[in-house]
PDB file of C-alpha atoms in Angstrom:
ATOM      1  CA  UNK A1236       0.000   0.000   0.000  1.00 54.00           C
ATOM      2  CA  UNK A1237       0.969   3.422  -0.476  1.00 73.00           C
ATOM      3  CA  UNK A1238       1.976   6.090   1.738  1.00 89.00           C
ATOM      4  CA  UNK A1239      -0.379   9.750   2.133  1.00 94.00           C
ATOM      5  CA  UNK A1240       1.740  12.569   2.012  1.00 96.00           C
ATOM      6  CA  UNK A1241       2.296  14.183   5.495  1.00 96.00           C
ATOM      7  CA  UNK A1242       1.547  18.272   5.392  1.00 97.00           C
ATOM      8  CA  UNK A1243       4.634  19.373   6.383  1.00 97.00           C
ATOM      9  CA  UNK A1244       6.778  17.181   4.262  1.00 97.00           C
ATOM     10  CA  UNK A1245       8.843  17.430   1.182  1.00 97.00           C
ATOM     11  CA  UNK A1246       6.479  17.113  -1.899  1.00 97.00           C
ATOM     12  CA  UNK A1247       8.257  14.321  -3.910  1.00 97.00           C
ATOM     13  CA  UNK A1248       9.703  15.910  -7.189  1.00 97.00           C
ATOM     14  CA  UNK A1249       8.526  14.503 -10.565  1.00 98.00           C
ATOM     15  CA  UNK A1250       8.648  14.779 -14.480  1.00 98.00           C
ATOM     16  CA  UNK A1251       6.477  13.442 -16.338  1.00 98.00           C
ATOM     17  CA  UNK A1252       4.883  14.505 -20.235  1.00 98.00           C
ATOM     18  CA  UNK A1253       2.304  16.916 -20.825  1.00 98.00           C
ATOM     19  CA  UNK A1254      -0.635  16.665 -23.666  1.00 96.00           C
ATOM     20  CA  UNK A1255       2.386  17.755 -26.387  1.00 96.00           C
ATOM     21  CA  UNK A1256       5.102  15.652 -25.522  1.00 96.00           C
ATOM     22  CA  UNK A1257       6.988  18.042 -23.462  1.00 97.00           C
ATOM     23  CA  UNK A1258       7.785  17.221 -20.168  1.00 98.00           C
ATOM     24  CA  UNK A1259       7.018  19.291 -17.089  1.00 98.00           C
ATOM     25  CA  UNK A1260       8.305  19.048 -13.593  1.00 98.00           C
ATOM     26  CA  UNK A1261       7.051  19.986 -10.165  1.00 98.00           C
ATOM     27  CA  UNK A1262      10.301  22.040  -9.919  1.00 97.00           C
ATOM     28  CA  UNK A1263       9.393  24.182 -12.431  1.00 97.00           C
ATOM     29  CA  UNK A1264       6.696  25.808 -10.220  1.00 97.00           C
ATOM     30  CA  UNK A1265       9.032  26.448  -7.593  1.00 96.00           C
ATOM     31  CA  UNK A1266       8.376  29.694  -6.095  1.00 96.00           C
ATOM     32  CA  UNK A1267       4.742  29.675  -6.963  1.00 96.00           C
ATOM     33  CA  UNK A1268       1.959  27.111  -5.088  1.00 98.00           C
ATOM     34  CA  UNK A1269       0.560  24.421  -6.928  1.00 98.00           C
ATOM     35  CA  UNK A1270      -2.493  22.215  -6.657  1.00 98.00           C
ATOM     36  CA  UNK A1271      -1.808  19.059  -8.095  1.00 98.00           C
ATOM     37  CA  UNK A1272      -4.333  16.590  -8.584  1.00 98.00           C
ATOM     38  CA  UNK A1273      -4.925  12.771  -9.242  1.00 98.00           C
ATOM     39  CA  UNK A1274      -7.502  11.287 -11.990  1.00 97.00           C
ATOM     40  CA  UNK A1275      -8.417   8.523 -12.525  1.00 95.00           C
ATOM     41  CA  UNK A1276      -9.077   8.449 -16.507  1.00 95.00           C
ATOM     42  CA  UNK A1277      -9.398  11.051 -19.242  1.00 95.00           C
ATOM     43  CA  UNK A1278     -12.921  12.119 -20.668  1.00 94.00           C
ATOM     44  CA  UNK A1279     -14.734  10.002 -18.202  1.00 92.00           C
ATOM     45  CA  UNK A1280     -18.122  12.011 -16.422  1.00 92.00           C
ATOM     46  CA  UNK A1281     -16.474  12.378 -13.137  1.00 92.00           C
ATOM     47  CA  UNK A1282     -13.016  13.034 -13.963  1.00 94.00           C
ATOM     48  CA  UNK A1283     -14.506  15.446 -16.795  1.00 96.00           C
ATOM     49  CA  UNK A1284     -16.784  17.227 -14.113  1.00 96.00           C
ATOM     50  CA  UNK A1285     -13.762  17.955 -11.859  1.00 97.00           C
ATOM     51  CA  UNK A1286     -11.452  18.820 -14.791  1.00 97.00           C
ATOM     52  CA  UNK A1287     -14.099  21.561 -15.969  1.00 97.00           C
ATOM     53  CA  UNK A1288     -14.789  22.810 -12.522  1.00 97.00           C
ATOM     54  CA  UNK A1289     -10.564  23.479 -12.544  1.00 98.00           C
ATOM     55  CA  UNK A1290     -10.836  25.413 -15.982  1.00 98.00           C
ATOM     56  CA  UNK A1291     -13.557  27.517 -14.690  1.00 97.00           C
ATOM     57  CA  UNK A1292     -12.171  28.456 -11.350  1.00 96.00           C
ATOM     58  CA  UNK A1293      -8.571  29.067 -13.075  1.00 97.00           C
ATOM     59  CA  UNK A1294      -8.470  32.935 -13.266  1.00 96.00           C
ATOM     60  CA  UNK A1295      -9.307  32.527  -9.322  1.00 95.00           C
ATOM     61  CA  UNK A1296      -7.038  30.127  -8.210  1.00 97.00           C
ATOM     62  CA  UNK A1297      -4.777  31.692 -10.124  1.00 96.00           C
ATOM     63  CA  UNK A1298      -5.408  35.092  -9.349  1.00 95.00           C
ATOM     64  CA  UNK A1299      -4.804  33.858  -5.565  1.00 95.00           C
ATOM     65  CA  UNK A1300      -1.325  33.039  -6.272  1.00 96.00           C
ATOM     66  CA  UNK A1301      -1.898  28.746  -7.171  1.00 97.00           C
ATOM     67  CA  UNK A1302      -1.336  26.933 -10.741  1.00 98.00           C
ATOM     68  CA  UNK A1303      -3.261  23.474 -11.387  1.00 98.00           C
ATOM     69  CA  UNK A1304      -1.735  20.058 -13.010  1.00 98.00           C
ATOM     70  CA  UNK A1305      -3.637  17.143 -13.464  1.00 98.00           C
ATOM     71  CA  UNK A1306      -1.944  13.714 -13.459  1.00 98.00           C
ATOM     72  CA  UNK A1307      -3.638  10.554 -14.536  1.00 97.00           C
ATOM     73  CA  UNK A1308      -2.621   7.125 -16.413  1.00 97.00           C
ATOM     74  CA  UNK A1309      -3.571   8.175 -19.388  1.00 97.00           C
ATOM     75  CA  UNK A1310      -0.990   8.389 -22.391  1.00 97.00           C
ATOM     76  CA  UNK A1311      -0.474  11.950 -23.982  1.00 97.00           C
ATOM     77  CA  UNK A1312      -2.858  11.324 -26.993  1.00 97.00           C
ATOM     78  CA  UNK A1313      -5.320  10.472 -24.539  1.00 97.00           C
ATOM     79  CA  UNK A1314      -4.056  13.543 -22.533  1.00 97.00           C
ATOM     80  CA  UNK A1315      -4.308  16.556 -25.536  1.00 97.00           C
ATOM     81  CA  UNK A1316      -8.012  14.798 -26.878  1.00 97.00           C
ATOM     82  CA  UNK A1317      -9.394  15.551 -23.172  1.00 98.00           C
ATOM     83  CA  UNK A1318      -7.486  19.052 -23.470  1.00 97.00           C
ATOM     84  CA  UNK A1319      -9.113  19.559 -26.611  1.00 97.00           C
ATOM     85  CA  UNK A1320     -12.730  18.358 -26.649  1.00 97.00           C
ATOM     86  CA  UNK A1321     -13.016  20.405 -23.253  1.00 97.00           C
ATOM     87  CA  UNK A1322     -10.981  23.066 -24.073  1.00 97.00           C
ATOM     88  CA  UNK A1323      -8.781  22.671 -20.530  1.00 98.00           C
ATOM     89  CA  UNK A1324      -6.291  25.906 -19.859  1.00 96.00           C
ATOM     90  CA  UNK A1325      -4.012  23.911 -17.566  1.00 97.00           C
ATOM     91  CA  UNK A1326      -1.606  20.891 -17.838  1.00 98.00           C
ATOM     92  CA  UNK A1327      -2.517  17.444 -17.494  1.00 98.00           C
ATOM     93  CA  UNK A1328       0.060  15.167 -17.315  1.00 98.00           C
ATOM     94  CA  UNK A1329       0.943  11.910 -17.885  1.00 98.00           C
ATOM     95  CA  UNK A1330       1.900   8.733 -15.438  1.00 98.00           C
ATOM     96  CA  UNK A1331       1.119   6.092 -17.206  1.00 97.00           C
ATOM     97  CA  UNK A1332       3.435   3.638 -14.756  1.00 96.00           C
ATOM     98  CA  UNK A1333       1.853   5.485 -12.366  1.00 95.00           C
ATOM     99  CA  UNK A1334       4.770   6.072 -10.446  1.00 96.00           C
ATOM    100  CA  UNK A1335       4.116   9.450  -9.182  1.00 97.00           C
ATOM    101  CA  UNK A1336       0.919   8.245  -7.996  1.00 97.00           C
ATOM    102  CA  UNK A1337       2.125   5.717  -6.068  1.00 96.00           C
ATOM    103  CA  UNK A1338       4.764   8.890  -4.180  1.00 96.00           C
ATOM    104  CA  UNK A1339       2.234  10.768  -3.649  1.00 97.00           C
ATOM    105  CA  UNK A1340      -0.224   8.196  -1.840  1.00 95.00           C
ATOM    106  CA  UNK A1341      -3.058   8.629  -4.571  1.00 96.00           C
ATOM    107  CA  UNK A1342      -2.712   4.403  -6.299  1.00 95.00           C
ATOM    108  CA  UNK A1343      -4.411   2.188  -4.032  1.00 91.00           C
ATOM    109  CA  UNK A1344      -7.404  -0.031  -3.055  1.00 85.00           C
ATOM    110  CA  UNK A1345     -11.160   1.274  -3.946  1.00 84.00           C
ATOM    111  CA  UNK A1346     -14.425   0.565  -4.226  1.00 79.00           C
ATOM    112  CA  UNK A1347     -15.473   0.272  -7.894  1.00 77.00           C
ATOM    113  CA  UNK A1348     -19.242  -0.824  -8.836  1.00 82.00           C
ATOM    114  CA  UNK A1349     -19.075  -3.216  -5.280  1.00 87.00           C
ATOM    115  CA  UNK A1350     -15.853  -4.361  -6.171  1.00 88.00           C
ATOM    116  CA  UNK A1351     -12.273  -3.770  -4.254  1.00 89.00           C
ATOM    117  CA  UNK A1352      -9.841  -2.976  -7.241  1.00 88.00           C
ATOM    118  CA  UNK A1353      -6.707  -1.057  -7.165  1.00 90.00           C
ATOM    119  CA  UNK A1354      -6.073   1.797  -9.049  1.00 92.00           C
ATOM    120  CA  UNK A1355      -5.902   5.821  -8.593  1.00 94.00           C
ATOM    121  CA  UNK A1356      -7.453   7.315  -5.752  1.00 93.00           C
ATOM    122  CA  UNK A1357      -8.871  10.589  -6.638  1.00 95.00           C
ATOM    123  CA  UNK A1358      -6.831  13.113  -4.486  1.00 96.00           C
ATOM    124  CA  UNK A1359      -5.324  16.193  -4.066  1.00 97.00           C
ATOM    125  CA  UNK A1360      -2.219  17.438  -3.147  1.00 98.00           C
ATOM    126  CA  UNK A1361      -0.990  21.787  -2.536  1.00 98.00           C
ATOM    127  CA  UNK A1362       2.588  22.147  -2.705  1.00 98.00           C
ATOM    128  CA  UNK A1363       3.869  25.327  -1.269  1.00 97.00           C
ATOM    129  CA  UNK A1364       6.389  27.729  -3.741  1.00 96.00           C
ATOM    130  CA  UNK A1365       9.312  25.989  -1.755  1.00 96.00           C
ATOM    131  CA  UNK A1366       8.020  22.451  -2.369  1.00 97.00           C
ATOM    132  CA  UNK A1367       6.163  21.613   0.860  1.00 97.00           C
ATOM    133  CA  UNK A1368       3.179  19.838   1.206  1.00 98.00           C
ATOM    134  CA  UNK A1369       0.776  22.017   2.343  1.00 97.00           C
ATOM    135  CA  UNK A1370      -2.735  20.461   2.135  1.00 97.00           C
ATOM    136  CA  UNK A1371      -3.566  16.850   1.291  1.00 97.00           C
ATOM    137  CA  UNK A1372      -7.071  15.567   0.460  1.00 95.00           C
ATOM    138  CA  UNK A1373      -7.622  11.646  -0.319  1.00 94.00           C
ATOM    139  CA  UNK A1374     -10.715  10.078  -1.897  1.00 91.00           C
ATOM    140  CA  UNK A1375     -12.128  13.150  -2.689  1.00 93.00           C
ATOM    141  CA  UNK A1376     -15.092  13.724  -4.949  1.00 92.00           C
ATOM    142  CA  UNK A1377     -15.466  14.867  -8.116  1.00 92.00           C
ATOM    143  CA  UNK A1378     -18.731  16.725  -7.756  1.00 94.00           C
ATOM    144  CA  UNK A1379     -18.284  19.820  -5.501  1.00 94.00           C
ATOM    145  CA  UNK A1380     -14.321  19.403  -4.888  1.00 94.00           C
ATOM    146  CA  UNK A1381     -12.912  22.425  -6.469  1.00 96.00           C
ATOM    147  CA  UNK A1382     -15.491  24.387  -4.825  1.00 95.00           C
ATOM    148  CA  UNK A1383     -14.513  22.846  -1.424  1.00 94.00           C
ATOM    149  CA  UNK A1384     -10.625  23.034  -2.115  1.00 95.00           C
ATOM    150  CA  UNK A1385     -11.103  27.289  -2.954  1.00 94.00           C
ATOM    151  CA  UNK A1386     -13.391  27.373  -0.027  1.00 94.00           C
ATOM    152  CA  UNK A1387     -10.350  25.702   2.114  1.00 93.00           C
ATOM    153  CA  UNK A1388      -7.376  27.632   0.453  1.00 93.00           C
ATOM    154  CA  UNK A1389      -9.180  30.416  -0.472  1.00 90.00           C
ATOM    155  CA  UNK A1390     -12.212  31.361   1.945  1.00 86.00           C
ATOM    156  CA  UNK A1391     -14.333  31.734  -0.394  1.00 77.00           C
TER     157      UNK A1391
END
């Protein structure tokens, strides 16, 4: 089983490919806070809720001083045809071993239509501007979470 993150902490480091190819790292956003959050699967309706909910509260998030990346097991095609048919402003990345998943204590057991399976764990992770872990939220849901997560780092 994987480990949570502990607030606090050192937010492991990663690179991993965007939509286009490129690769992006957590360091890159050093100096600035970023919310970084776990998918389970491109273009699916709850994943696609909570990926439009990001797009729409950008400009505030943003404007608040955090960036959003979204990390999921999809490939990059899969990655830039989610980007595209829902016209997303913000990187989604691409951990197909799911490797940073597993760091950041979002790959585990869940329920599934009755069934225990292993896989992603929706979550949510804030890393500060000098890489600590400022806010962790496991299991979260897809409906309602962005609002929740401003309403936590934000007060609003």
């Amino acid at each position: 089983m994987t480990q949570k993150l502990i607030v606090g902490t050192q937010a492991p480091d990663f690179t991993l490919l965007d939509a286009d190819g490129n690769k992006v790292s957590l360091s890159d956003y050093r100096g600035r806070n970023v919310i970084v959050y776990f998918y389970p699967k491109a273009a699916t309706p709850g994943c696609t809720t909570e990926a439009c909910d990001f797009r729409d509260n950008l400009a505030s998030l943003q404007g608040s001083g955090y960036e959003v990346l979204g990390i999921s097991p999809d490939g990059p095609e899969a990655l830039a045809k989610f980007t595209g048919d829902f016209a997303l402003t913000f990187p989604l990345l691409s951990d197909e071993d799911h490797a940073v998943a597993l760091a950041y204590g979002a790959w585990g057991e869940k329920l599934v239509d009755g069934e225990i399976v292993e896989g992603l764990v929706r979550s949510t992770v804030v890393v500060d501007g000098e890489g600590l872990v400022r806010l962790t939220q496991y299991q979260v849901s897809a409906q309602g979470h962005v609002q929740a997560l401003k309403e936590e780092l934000l007060g609003v």
